[in-house]
CSV table of C-alpha atoms in Angstrom, one decimal:
chain,number,residue,atom,x,y,z
F,508,MET,CA,0.0,0.0,0.0
F,509,LEU,CA,2.8,2.4,0.9
F,510,LYS,CA,4.7,1.4,-2.2
F,511,ARG,CA,1.6,2.3,-4.4
F,512,LEU,CA,1.1,5.6,-2.6
F,513,ARG,CA,4.8,6.5,-3.1
F,514,SER,CA,4.5,5.7,-6.8
F,515,ALA,CA,1.5,7.9,-7.2
F,516,LEU,CA,3.3,10.8,-5.5
F,517,VAL,CA,6.2,10.4,-7.8
F,518,LEU,CA,3.9,10.6,-10.8
F,519,LEU,CA,2.3,13.8,-9.5
F,520,VAL,CA,5.7,15.3,-8.9
F,521,HIS,CA,6.7,14.4,-12.5
F,522,PRO,CA,3.7,15.2,-14.7
F,523,ARG,CA,5.5,14.4,-17.9
F,524,ARG,CA,6.1,10.9,-16.8
F,525,LEU,CA,2.4,10.7,-15.7
F,526,TRP,CA,1.3,11.8,-19.1
F,527,ARG,CA,3.7,9.4,-20.9
F,528,GLU,CA,2.9,6.3,-18.8
F,529,HIS,CA,-0.7,6.9,-17.6
F,530,ARG,CA,-2.4,9.2,-20.1
F,531,ARG,CA,-5.9,8.2,-19.3
F,532,TRP,CA,-5.4,8.9,-15.6
F,533,ALA,CA,-3.8,12.2,-16.5
F,534,ILE,CA,-6.8,13.3,-18.6
F,535,ALA,CA,-9.2,12.3,-15.9
F,536,LEU,CA,-7.2,14.3,-13.3
F,537,ILE,CA,-7.1,17.4,-15.5
F,538,ALA,CA,-10.9,17.1,-16.0
F,539,LEU,CA,-11.4,16.8,-12.3
F,540,VAL,CA,-9.3,19.9,-11.5
F,541,ALA,CA,-11.2,21.8,-14.2
F,542,ILE,CA,-14.5,20.8,-12.7
F,543,GLY,CA,-13.3,21.8,-9.3
F,544,VAL,CA,-12.2,25.3,-10.5
F,545,ALA,CA,-15.5,25.8,-12.3
F,546,ALA,CA,-17.4,24.8,-9.2
F,547,VAL,CA,-15.5,27.4,-7.1
F,548,ILE,CA,-16.2,30.1,-9.7
F,549,VAL,CA,-19.9,29.2,-10.0
F,550,GLY,CA,-20.2,29.1,-6.2
F,551,TYR,CA,-18.5,32.4,-5.8
F,552,GLU,CA,-20.8,34.0,-8.4
F,553,THR,CA,-23.8,32.5,-6.8
F,554,LEU,CA,-22.9,33.4,-3.2
F,555,LYS,CA,-21.3,36.8,-3.6
F,556,ARG,CA,-23.3,39.9,-2.5
F,557,PRO,CA,-25.3,41.3,-5.4
F,558,ALA,CA,-24.5,44.8,-6.5
F,559,ASP,CA,-26.7,47.7,-5.6
F,560,VAL,CA,-29.4,48.8,-8.0
F,561,HIS,CA,-29.7,52.1,-9.8
F,562,ASN,CA,-32.6,52.0,-12.2
F,563,GLU,CA,-32.8,55.1,-14.3
F,564,THR,CA,-36.3,54.3,-15.7
F,565,ALA,CA,-37.9,53.9,-12.3
F,566,ILE,CA,-35.9,56.8,-10.9
F,567,SER,CA,-37.5,59.1,-13.6
F,568,HIS,CA,-41.0,58.3,-12.2
F,569,PHE,CA,-40.2,60.2,-9.0
F,570,LYS,CA,-43.0,62.5,-7.9
F,571,PRO,CA,-41.9,65.6,-6.0
F,572,GLU,CA,-44.1,66.9,-3.2
F,573,LYS,CA,-44.3,70.4,-1.8
F,574,PRO,CA,-43.0,70.8,1.7
F,575,LYS,CA,-45.7,70.6,4.3
F,576,GLU,CA,-46.5,73.8,6.2
F,577,PRO,CA,-46.6,73.8,10.0
F,578,PRO,CA,-50.1,74.4,11.5
F,579,LYS,CA,-51.1,78.0,12.0
F,580,GLU,CA,-50.5,79.4,15.5
F,581,VAL,CA,-53.4,80.0,17.9
F,582,HIS,CA,-53.1,83.2,19.9
F,583,GLY,CA,-49.3,83.3,19.2
F,584,GLU,CA,-48.8,79.7,20.3
F,585,PRO,CA,-48.2,76.6,18.1
F,586,LYS,CA,-51.3,74.6,17.6
F,587,THR,CA,-51.2,71.1,19.0
F,588,VAL,CA,-51.7,68.2,16.6
F,589,ASN,CA,-52.3,64.5,17.1
F,590,TRP,CA,-49.8,61.7,16.5
F,591,PRO,CA,-52.4,58.9,16.5
F,592,MET,CA,-50.4,55.9,15.3
F,593,TYR,CA,-46.9,54.5,14.9
F,594,GLY,CA,-45.2,56.6,12.2
F,595,LEU,CA,-47.6,59.5,12.7
F,596,ASN,CA,-49.8,58.9,9.6
F,597,PRO,CA,-51.0,56.0,7.4
F,598,GLN,CA,-48.1,56.6,5.1
F,599,ARG,CA,-45.7,56.1,8.1
F,600,THR,CA,-43.5,59.0,7.0
F,601,ARG,CA,-42.7,60.0,10.6
F,602,TYR,CA,-42.3,63.7,9.7
F,603,LEU,CA,-44.2,66.4,11.5
F,604,ALA,CA,-44.0,70.0,10.1
F,605,ALA,CA,-43.6,72.2,13.2
F,606,ARG,CA,-42.5,75.7,14.1
F,607,GLY,CA,-40.5,76.4,17.2
F,608,VAL,CA,-40.0,72.8,18.4
F,609,ARG,CA,-36.2,73.0,18.6
F,610,PRO,CA,-33.4,72.9,21.3
F,611,PRO,CA,-32.9,74.0,23.9
F,612,PHE,CA,-35.5,72.0,25.9
F,613,ARG,CA,-36.3,71.6,29.5
F,614,LYS,CA,-37.7,68.5,31.2
F,615,VAL,CA,-41.4,68.9,32.2
F,616,TRP,CA,-41.9,65.4,33.7
F,617,ARG,CA,-40.7,61.8,33.4
F,618,TYR,CA,-42.8,58.7,33.7
F,619,THR,CA,-40.8,55.6,34.6
F,620,GLN,CA,-41.6,51.9,34.7
F,621,ARG,CA,-39.5,48.8,35.0
F,622,PRO,CA,-40.8,47.0,31.8
F,623,LEU,CA,-39.1,47.8,28.5
F,624,LEU,CA,-40.8,50.3,26.2
F,625,GLU,CA,-39.7,49.0,22.8
F,626,PHE,CA,-42.2,51.1,20.8
F,627,PRO,CA,-43.1,54.8,21.2
F,628,PRO,CA,-46.4,56.1,22.6
F,629,ILE,CA,-49.0,57.9,20.5
F,630,TYR,CA,-50.6,61.3,21.3
F,631,VAL,CA,-54.2,62.3,20.9
F,632,GLY,CA,-56.0,65.3,22.5
F,633,GLY,CA,-53.7,65.8,25.5
F,634,VAL,CA,-53.3,62.1,26.3
F,635,LEU,CA,-50.4,59.7,25.6
F,636,TYR,CA,-51.2,56.0,25.0
F,637,ALA,CA,-48.5,53.2,25.1
F,638,VAL,CA,-47.9,49.5,25.7
F,639,ASN,CA,-44.9,48.2,27.5
F,640,ASN,CA,-43.1,44.9,26.9
F,641,SER,CA,-45.0,43.1,29.6
F,642,GLY,CA,-48.3,43.7,27.9
F,643,PHE,CA,-49.6,46.6,30.0
F,644,ALA,CA,-51.5,49.3,28.0
F,645,PHE,CA,-51.7,52.7,29.7
F,646,ALA,CA,-52.7,56.3,29.3
F,647,LEU,CA,-50.9,59.3,30.6
F,648,ASN,CA,-51.9,63.0,31.0
F,649,ALA,CA,-49.6,64.7,28.5
F,650,LYS,CA,-49.3,67.9,30.6
F,651,THR,CA,-48.5,66.2,34.0
F,652,GLY,CA,-47.3,62.6,33.2
F,653,LYS,CA,-49.9,61.3,35.6
F,654,LYS,CA,-51.4,57.9,34.8
F,655,ILE,CA,-55.0,58.0,33.8
F,656,TRP,CA,-55.6,54.2,33.4
F,657,GLU,CA,-53.7,51.0,32.9
F,658,ARG,CA,-54.9,47.6,31.7
F,659,ARG,CA,-53.0,44.3,31.0
F,660,ILE,CA,-53.8,43.0,27.5
F,661,GLY,CA,-51.1,40.2,27.3
F,662,ARG,CA,-47.8,38.9,28.6
F,663,LEU,CA,-45.5,40.1,25.8
F,664,ASN,CA,-45.9,43.1,23.4
F,665,ALA,CA,-43.7,45.0,20.9
F,666,SER,CA,-46.0,47.5,19.2
F,667,SER,CA,-47.6,50.9,19.4
F,668,PRO,CA,-51.4,51.4,19.8
F,669,THR,CA,-53.4,53.0,17.0
F,670,TYR,CA,-56.1,55.6,17.9
F,671,TYR,CA,-59.3,55.9,15.8
F,672,LYS,CA,-62.5,57.5,16.8
F,673,HIS,CA,-62.0,57.2,20.6
F,674,ARG,CA,-60.8,53.6,20.4
F,675,LEU,CA,-57.4,52.0,20.6
F,676,TYR,CA,-56.4,49.0,18.5
F,677,ILE,CA,-53.4,46.9,19.7
F,678,VAL,CA,-51.8,43.7,18.5
F,679,ASN,CA,-50.0,41.4,20.9
F,680,LEU,CA,-47.2,38.8,20.8
F,681,VAL,CA,-48.1,36.5,23.7
F,682,PRO,CA,-50.8,35.5,23.5
F,683,GLY,CA,-51.3,36.3,19.8
F,684,HIS,CA,-54.3,38.5,19.5
F,685,ILE,CA,-55.6,41.9,18.7
F,686,VAL,CA,-57.8,44.0,21.1
F,687,LYS,CA,-60.0,47.0,20.8
F,688,LEU,CA,-60.1,49.3,23.9
F,689,ASN,CA,-62.1,52.3,24.9
F,690,ALA,CA,-59.5,55.1,24.9
F,691,ALA,CA,-61.2,56.9,27.8
F,692,ASN,CA,-60.8,54.0,30.4
F,693,GLY,CA,-59.0,51.1,28.8
F,694,LYS,CA,-62.0,48.8,28.9
F,695,ILE,CA,-61.8,45.9,26.4
F,696,ILE,CA,-64.5,46.2,23.7
F,697,TRP,CA,-63.5,43.1,21.8
F,698,LYS,CA,-60.6,40.7,21.4
F,699,LYS,CA,-59.7,38.5,18.5
F,700,SER,CA,-57.3,35.5,18.7
F,701,LEU,CA,-54.7,35.1,16.0
F,702,PRO,CA,-53.0,32.0,14.6
F,703,GLY,CA,-49.6,33.5,15.4
F,704,ARG,CA,-47.8,36.3,17.3
F,705,ALA,CA,-48.2,39.9,16.1
F,706,GLU,CA,-46.0,43.0,16.5
F,707,SER,CA,-47.2,44.8,13.4
F,708,SER,CA,-48.7,48.1,14.7
F,709,PRO,CA,-52.1,48.5,13.0
F,710,VAL,CA,-53.4,51.1,10.6
F,711,VAL,CA,-57.2,51.9,10.6
F,712,VAL,CA,-58.9,53.1,7.5
F,713,GLY,CA,-62.7,53.6,7.7
F,714,SER,CA,-64.2,50.5,9.3
F,715,SER,CA,-61.2,48.2,8.7
F,716,VAL,CA,-58.1,47.6,10.8
F,717,PHE,CA,-55.0,46.3,9.0
F,718,PHE,CA,-51.9,44.5,10.4
F,719,GLY,CA,-49.6,41.6,9.8
F,720,CYS,CA,-49.0,38.4,11.7
F,721,GLU,CA,-46.1,36.0,12.1
F,722,ASP,CA,-48.2,33.3,10.4
F,723,GLY,CA,-47.2,35.1,7.2
F,724,LYS,CA,-50.5,36.8,6.5
F,725,LEU,CA,-51.7,40.4,6.1
F,726,TYR,CA,-55.1,40.8,7.8
F,727,SER,CA,-58.1,43.1,7.4
F,728,LEU,CA,-60.6,43.0,10.4
F,729,SER,CA,-63.8,44.8,11.0
F,730,THR,CA,-63.4,47.6,13.5
F,731,VAL,CA,-67.0,46.9,14.7
F,732,ASN,CA,-66.7,43.3,15.8
F,733,GLY,CA,-63.2,42.0,14.9
F,734,ASN,CA,-64.4,39.6,12.2
F,735,VAL,CA,-61.8,38.8,9.5
F,736,ARG,CA,-62.6,40.4,6.2
F,737,TRP,CA,-59.7,38.9,4.4
F,738,ALA,CA,-56.3,37.4,5.0
F,739,THR,CA,-53.6,37.4,2.3
F,740,GLN,CA,-50.7,35.0,2.4
F,741,LEU,CA,-47.3,36.6,1.9
F,742,SER,CA,-43.9,35.0,1.5
F,743,GLY,CA,-42.9,35.0,5.2
F,744,PRO,CA,-43.8,36.2,8.7
F,745,VAL,CA,-44.9,39.8,8.8
F,746,LYS,CA,-43.3,41.8,11.6
F,747,ALA,CA,-43.4,45.3,10.0
F,748,ALA,CA,-46.4,47.6,10.3
F,749,PRO,CA,-48.3,48.1,7.0
F,750,ALA,CA,-48.4,51.6,5.4
F,751,TYR,CA,-51.5,52.8,3.6
F,752,TYR,CA,-51.9,55.1,0.6
F,753,GLY,CA,-54.4,55.5,-2.2
F,754,GLY,CA,-56.4,52.3,-1.4
F,755,ARG,CA,-53.3,50.2,-1.1
F,756,LEU,CA,-51.4,48.6,1.7
F,757,PHE,CA,-47.6,48.3,1.6
F,758,VAL,CA,-45.6,45.9,3.8
F,759,GLY,CA,-42.5,43.8,3.8
F,760,ASP,CA,-42.1,40.3,5.1
F,761,TYR,CA,-39.4,37.9,6.4
F,762,GLY,CA,-39.5,36.0,3.2
F,763,GLY,CA,-37.7,39.0,1.8
F,764,SER,CA,-40.5,40.6,-0.3
F,765,MET,CA,-42.1,44.0,-0.3
F,766,ASN,CA,-45.8,43.7,-1.1
F,767,ALA,CA,-48.7,45.9,-2.2
F,768,ALA,CA,-52.2,44.7,-1.6
F,769,ASN,CA,-55.6,46.1,-2.4
F,770,ALA,CA,-57.1,47.3,0.9
F,771,ASP,CA,-60.6,46.4,-0.1
F,772,THR,CA,-60.0,42.8,-1.3
F,773,GLY,CA,-56.6,41.9,-0.1
F,774,LYS,CA,-55.5,40.9,-3.6
F,775,LEU,CA,-51.8,41.2,-4.2
F,776,ILE,CA,-51.0,44.0,-6.7
F,777,TRP,CA,-47.3,43.4,-6.8
F,778,SER,CA,-44.6,41.6,-4.8
F,779,THR,CA,-40.9,42.3,-5.3
F,780,GLY,CA,-38.1,40.4,-3.7
F,781,SER,CA,-35.0,41.8,-2.0
F,782,LEU,CA,-31.5,41.3,-3.3
F,783,GLY,CA,-30.2,39.5,-0.2
F,784,THR,CA,-26.6,39.0,0.8
F,785,GLY,CA,-25.7,36.2,-1.7
F,786,ILE,CA,-25.4,33.7,1.1
F,787,SER,CA,-28.9,34.4,2.4
F,788,GLY,CA,-32.0,36.4,1.4
F,789,GLY,CA,-33.1,39.7,2.8
F,790,GLN,CA,-35.8,40.2,5.5
F,791,PHE,CA,-38.0,43.2,6.0
F,792,TYR,CA,-38.4,44.1,9.6
F,793,SER,CA,-38.4,47.8,8.8
F,794,THR,CA,-41.8,49.4,8.5
F,795,PRO,CA,-42.1,51.1,5.0
F,796,ALA,CA,-42.7,54.8,4.4
F,797,VAL,CA,-44.7,55.9,1.4
F,798,ALA,CA,-43.9,59.3,-0.3
F,799,PHE,CA,-42.9,60.8,-3.6
F,800,GLY,CA,-44.5,57.8,-5.5
F,801,ARG,CA,-42.1,55.5,-3.8
F,802,VAL,CA,-42.1,52.9,-1.0
F,803,TYR,CA,-38.9,53.1,1.2
F,804,ALA,CA,-37.7,50.5,3.8
F,805,GLY,CA,-34.6,49.1,5.3
F,806,ASN,CA,-33.7,45.4,5.1
F,807,ASN,CA,-31.7,42.9,7.1
F,808,ASP,CA,-29.4,42.5,4.1
F,809,ASP,CA,-27.9,45.9,5.1
F,810,ARG,CA,-29.7,47.8,2.3
F,811,VAL,CA,-32.1,50.6,2.0
F,812,TYR,CA,-34.7,50.0,-0.7
F,813,SER,CA,-36.8,52.3,-2.9
F,814,PHE,CA,-39.7,50.7,-4.9
F,815,ASP,CA,-42.0,52.3,-7.4
F,816,MET,CA,-45.3,52.5,-5.6
F,817,SER,CA,-47.3,51.7,-8.7
F,818,ASN,CA,-45.7,48.5,-9.9
F,819,GLY,CA,-43.0,47.5,-7.4
F,820,GLU,CA,-40.1,48.1,-9.7
F,821,LEU,CA,-36.9,48.6,-7.8
F,822,ALA,CA,-35.6,52.2,-8.3
F,823,TRP,CA,-32.5,52.0,-6.2
F,824,THR,CA,-30.8,50.4,-3.2
F,825,TYR,CA,-28.1,51.7,-0.9
F,826,SER,CA,-25.8,49.4,1.2
F,827,THR,CA,-25.1,50.4,4.7
F,828,GLY,CA,-22.5,48.6,6.9
F,829,GLY,CA,-25.0,46.6,8.9
F,830,TYR,CA,-28.6,45.6,9.3
F,831,ALA,CA,-31.0,48.3,8.2
F,832,TYR,CA,-33.5,47.3,10.9
F,833,SER,CA,-34.6,50.8,11.3
F,834,ALA,CA,-37.8,52.3,9.9
F,835,PRO,CA,-37.1,55.5,7.9
F,836,ALA,CA,-38.4,59.0,8.2
F,837,VAL,CA,-39.1,60.7,4.9
F,838,ALA,CA,-39.5,64.4,4.3
F,839,SER,CA,-39.2,67.4,2.1
F,840,THR,CA,-38.8,70.7,4.0
F,841,LYS,CA,-38.3,74.4,3.2
F,842,HIS,CA,-34.6,73.9,3.8
F,843,SER,CA,-34.0,70.3,2.8
F,844,PRO,CA,-34.8,68.4,-0.5
F,845,PRO,CA,-36.7,65.2,-0.5
F,846,THR,CA,-34.7,62.9,1.8
F,847,VAL,CA,-34.8,59.4,3.4
F,848,TYR,CA,-33.4,59.4,6.9
F,849,ILE,CA,-32.5,56.0,8.2
F,850,GLY,CA,-30.2,54.3,10.8
F,851,SER,CA,-28.2,51.1,10.7
F,852,PHE,CA,-26.5,48.6,12.9
F,853,ASP,CA,-23.2,50.0,11.7
F,854,GLY,CA,-23.8,53.0,14.0
F,855,ASN,CA,-24.5,55.6,11.4
F,856,ILE,CA,-27.5,57.7,10.4
F,857,TYR,CA,-27.9,58.2,6.6
F,858,ALA,CA,-29.6,61.1,4.8
F,859,LEU,CA,-30.2,59.7,1.3
F,860,ASN,CA,-31.5,61.6,-1.7
F,861,ALA,CA,-35.1,60.3,-2.0
F,862,LYS,CA,-35.0,60.3,-5.8
F,863,THR,CA,-31.6,58.7,-6.5
F,864,GLY,CA,-30.4,57.1,-3.3
F,865,SER,CA,-27.2,59.1,-3.3
F,866,VAL,CA,-25.8,60.1,0.1
F,867,ARG,CA,-26.6,63.7,1.1
F,868,TRP,CA,-24.8,63.2,4.4
F,869,SER,CA,-24.1,60.5,7.0
F,870,ARG,CA,-23.0,60.8,10.6
F,871,SER,CA,-21.7,58.4,13.2
F,872,THR,CA,-24.1,58.1,16.2
F,873,GLY,CA,-21.6,56.3,18.5
F,874,GLY,CA,-23.7,53.1,18.7
F,875,GLN,CA,-26.2,50.9,16.9
F,876,VAL,CA,-29.4,52.4,15.5
F,877,ILE,CA,-32.1,49.7,15.8
F,878,GLY,CA,-35.5,51.5,15.9
F,879,SER,CA,-37.4,54.0,13.8
F,880,LEU,CA,-36.4,57.7,13.3
F,881,SER,CA,-38.6,60.8,13.8
F,882,ALA,CA,-38.3,64.2,12.1
F,883,ILE,CA,-39.8,67.3,13.8
F,884,GLY,CA,-39.6,70.7,12.1
F,885,GLU,CA,-36.0,70.8,10.7
F,886,ILE,CA,-34.5,68.2,13.0
F,887,VAL,CA,-34.3,64.4,12.6
F,888,TYR,CA,-34.0,62.3,15.8
F,889,ILE,CA,-32.5,58.8,16.4
F,890,ALA,CA,-32.3,56.6,19.4
F,891,GLU,CA,-28.8,55.1,19.8
F,892,PHE,CA,-28.9,51.6,21.3
F,893,THR,CA,-25.3,51.1,22.5
F,894,ASN,CA,-25.1,54.1,24.9
F,895,GLN,CA,-28.8,54.6,25.2
F,896,ARG,CA,-29.0,58.2,24.0
F,897,THR,CA,-31.3,60.2,21.8
F,898,ILE,CA,-29.6,62.5,19.3
F,899,GLY,CA,-30.9,65.2,16.9
F,900,TYR,CA,-29.4,66.3,13.7
F,901,MET,CA,-30.3,69.2,11.4
F,902,MET,CA,-31.9,67.8,8.4
F,903,HIS,CA,-30.2,70.0,5.8
F,904,SER,CA,-26.7,69.7,7.1
F,905,GLY,CA,-26.4,66.8,9.5
F,906,LYS,CA,-25.1,69.0,12.3
F,907,LYS,CA,-25.7,67.5,15.7
F,908,VAL,CA,-27.9,69.9,17.7
F,909,PHE,CA,-29.4,67.7,20.5
F,910,THR,CA,-28.3,64.9,22.8
F,911,TYR,CA,-30.2,63.4,25.7
F,912,PRO,CA,-29.1,60.6,28.0
F,913,LYS,CA,-32.2,58.5,27.5
F,914,GLY,CA,-33.2,56.4,24.5
F,915,THR,CA,-32.8,52.9,23.3
F,916,TYR,CA,-35.1,51.8,20.4
F,917,THR,CA,-37.3,54.7,19.3
F,918,PRO,CA,-36.6,58.4,19.8
F,919,ILE,CA,-39.5,60.9,20.1
F,920,ILE,CA,-43.0,61.9,19.0
F,921,SER,CA,-44.4,65.4,19.2
F,922,ASP,CA,-47.7,67.2,19.6
F,923,GLY,CA,-46.4,70.2,17.6
F,924,ARG,CA,-45.4,72.0,20.9
F,925,ASP,CA,-43.5,69.6,23.0
F,926,LEU,CA,-41.5,66.4,22.6
F,927,TYR,CA,-42.2,63.0,24.2
F,928,LEU,CA,-39.0,61.1,24.4
F,929,THR,CA,-38.9,57.3,24.9
F,930,GLY,CA,-36.2,55.8,27.0
F,931,TYR,CA,-35.6,52.1,27.8
F,932,SER,CA,-38.4,52.1,30.3
F,933,SER,CA,-39.5,55.8,30.5
F,934,ILE,CA,-41.3,58.6,28.8
F,935,THR,CA,-39.9,62.1,29.2
F,936,ALA,CA,-41.8,65.3,28.3
F,937,LEU,CA,-39.6,68.1,27.0
F,938,GLU,CA,-40.7,71.6,26.2
F,939,PRO,CA,-38.7,74.2,24.1
F,940,ILE,CA,-37.3,77.1,26.2
F,941,HIS,CA,-38.9,80.3,24.9
F,942,PRO,CA,-38.2,83.0,27.5
F,943,VAL,CA,-40.3,86.1,27.8
F,944,LYS,CA,-38.9,88.7,25.4
F,945,PRO,CA,-37.9,91.8,27.4
F,946,ARG,CA,-38.0,95.4,26.0
F,947,VAL,CA,-35.2,97.9,25.8
F,948,GLY,CA,-36.9,101.3,25.2
F,949,ASN,CA,-39.3,100.7,22.4
F,950,ALA,CA,-37.3,97.8,21.0
F,951,VAL,CA,-38.2,94.2,21.6
F,952,VAL,CA,-35.1,92.2,22.5
F,953,ALA,CA,-34.8,88.6,21.3
F,954,PRO,CA,-33.2,86.1,23.8
F,955,ASN,CA,-29.8,84.6,23.1
F,956,PHE,CA,-28.1,82.4,25.6
F,957,ARG,CA,-24.5,82.6,24.5
F,958,TYR,CA,-23.2,86.2,24.3
F,959,PRO,CA,-23.8,89.5,26.0
F,960,GLN,CA,-24.7,92.3,23.6
F,961,ARG,CA,-25.1,96.1,23.6
F,962,VAL,CA,-27.9,98.4,22.8
F,963,GLY,CA,-27.3,102.1,22.2
F,964,GLY,CA,-23.7,101.7,23.6
F,965,LYS,CA,-25.0,100.2,26.9
F,966,ALA,CA,-24.4,96.6,27.8
F,967,ILE,CA,-27.4,94.4,28.3
F,968,SER,CA,-27.4,91.4,30.6
F,969,ARG,CA,-26.0,88.2,29.3
F,970,GLY,CA,-28.4,86.2,27.2
F,971,PHE,CA,-30.1,88.9,25.1
F,972,VAL,CA,-29.5,90.2,21.6
F,973,ALA,CA,-30.6,93.5,20.3
F,974,PRO,CA,-32.8,93.4,17.2
F,975,SER,CA,-31.7,94.7,13.8
F,976,PRO,CA,-32.2,98.4,13.5
F,977,VAL,CA,-35.3,99.5,11.6
F,978,ARG,CA,-34.5,101.3,8.4
F,979,ALA,CA,-36.4,104.5,7.9
F,980,HIS,CA,-37.8,105.5,4.5
F,981,PRO,CA,-35.5,108.0,2.6
F,982,GLY,CA,-38.4,110.5,2.4
F,983,ALA,CA,-39.0,110.3,6.2
F,984,ALA,CA,-35.3,110.8,6.8
F,985,ALA,CA,-35.2,113.9,4.7
F,986,ALA,CA,-38.3,115.3,6.4
F,987,GLY,CA,-36.7,114.7,9.8
F,988,ALA,CA,-33.5,116.5,8.8
F,989,ALA,CA,-35.5,119.5,7.5
F,990,HIS,CA,-37.5,119.6,10.7
F,991,ARG,CA,-34.3,119.6,12.8
F,992,ALA,CA,-32.8,122.4,10.6
F,993,HIS,CA,-35.9,124.5,11.0
F,994,ARG,CA,-35.8,124.1,14.8
F,995,ARG,CA,-32.1,125.1,14.9
F,996,GLY,CA,-32.8,128.2,12.8
F,997,LYS,CA,-35.7,129.2,15.0
F,998,ALA,CA,-33.5,128.8,18.1
F,999,ARG,CA,-30.8,131.0,16.6
F,1000,SER,CA,-33.3,133.8,15.7
F,1001,GLU,CA,-34.9,133.7,19.2
F,1002,GLY,CA,-31.5,133.7,20.8
F,1003,GLY,CA,-30.5,136.9,18.9
F,1004,ARG,CA,-33.4,139.0,20.2
């Protein structure tokens, strides 16, 4: 045996001798090596990460939208607005146009519990509604932080309530069910068991409540009695919340597809797969945002996706350096072009051109970004998981303007006046600092907290800035000069008598 092995090694070391004495074996060996090399090449091509997409045809179908205007002020104060569901509106854009809601802030109150608050509260008519990880739904007075009511609806929850016509709709993980509560007192009106766990925050349109379930189906239930109107099978478990626009529902699944379904019938209109990593397919945990004729969402293959809303055609993708688990905020403002703001496990926040997917700016947050983003006024907020902070960046430049030592999964919501910041197990109310404007003579002086200034050559106390001087009309200036000259002449003549 050893003698034969030694002979074979000699032949391999001397290929010419192998070819001369054992040609058939040599041909077979060459063929075997060629097949092995081909298999390696094919395997590499099959498993390597697909390149990002930049589809000029789909990109050209982009639909710009005018920036939203903040609500008009009431008696000089910003008007409060509702934030009635996860993502603010049925499109889940997470952008609230607001005036004056900007740093610096001061803490008004903090509500603290032990259980995790993985998802943010909602705000309606002076009341905050939320569900903690242990399955307790509760309501807080938004002015004081005092608890109004609390009711246990399950043992495990990871979703936000949805408010519609004085009722709350909440899905639950353990046990898997959806409940309808009276928003005034938390009383259960009906409860519907589900064939799987659910963490897909509902959206209510008319008399239907829509959500996804881990059994892989997208559901429509009657808001009246909880009866199932339709259930559409998708390609995998549904963890994301569905977005609604124009009679269609948009949601991704853990089979790696983004889907559009008719809200009336549940019929699939289109379903488009993700690119995946090469080794594995992508999974959509990120709740989509619908704007500009597009559907935007992050994916566990590290990419951000932009689909044509009408047919599901992929317009562009952008690769981050980690899971894009985060749900995006999408906005066009007076000072910023249409932009997709999203976080990643790589520790960065990205501001991507909503039309083309090119990077407007990106910033390191110092830790993983896992949850959704929120944009208020001209500032976009993220919750940074590693160090448990909430950070705000100017939307047009990426400049960091706010840091708060609370925050884990989701950052903030707003009522158009104040912020409500979600920590690991707390909710903190923050109000902008707008000091009373003092007067210097007839001039109103605007507050500034950085440098002392001067008015009329006299120093004012630190923290105030003199207003810009009012420019007089040239005619008024000439008339004033003539009047002064007339007075001087009159004084001279009187003095000479």
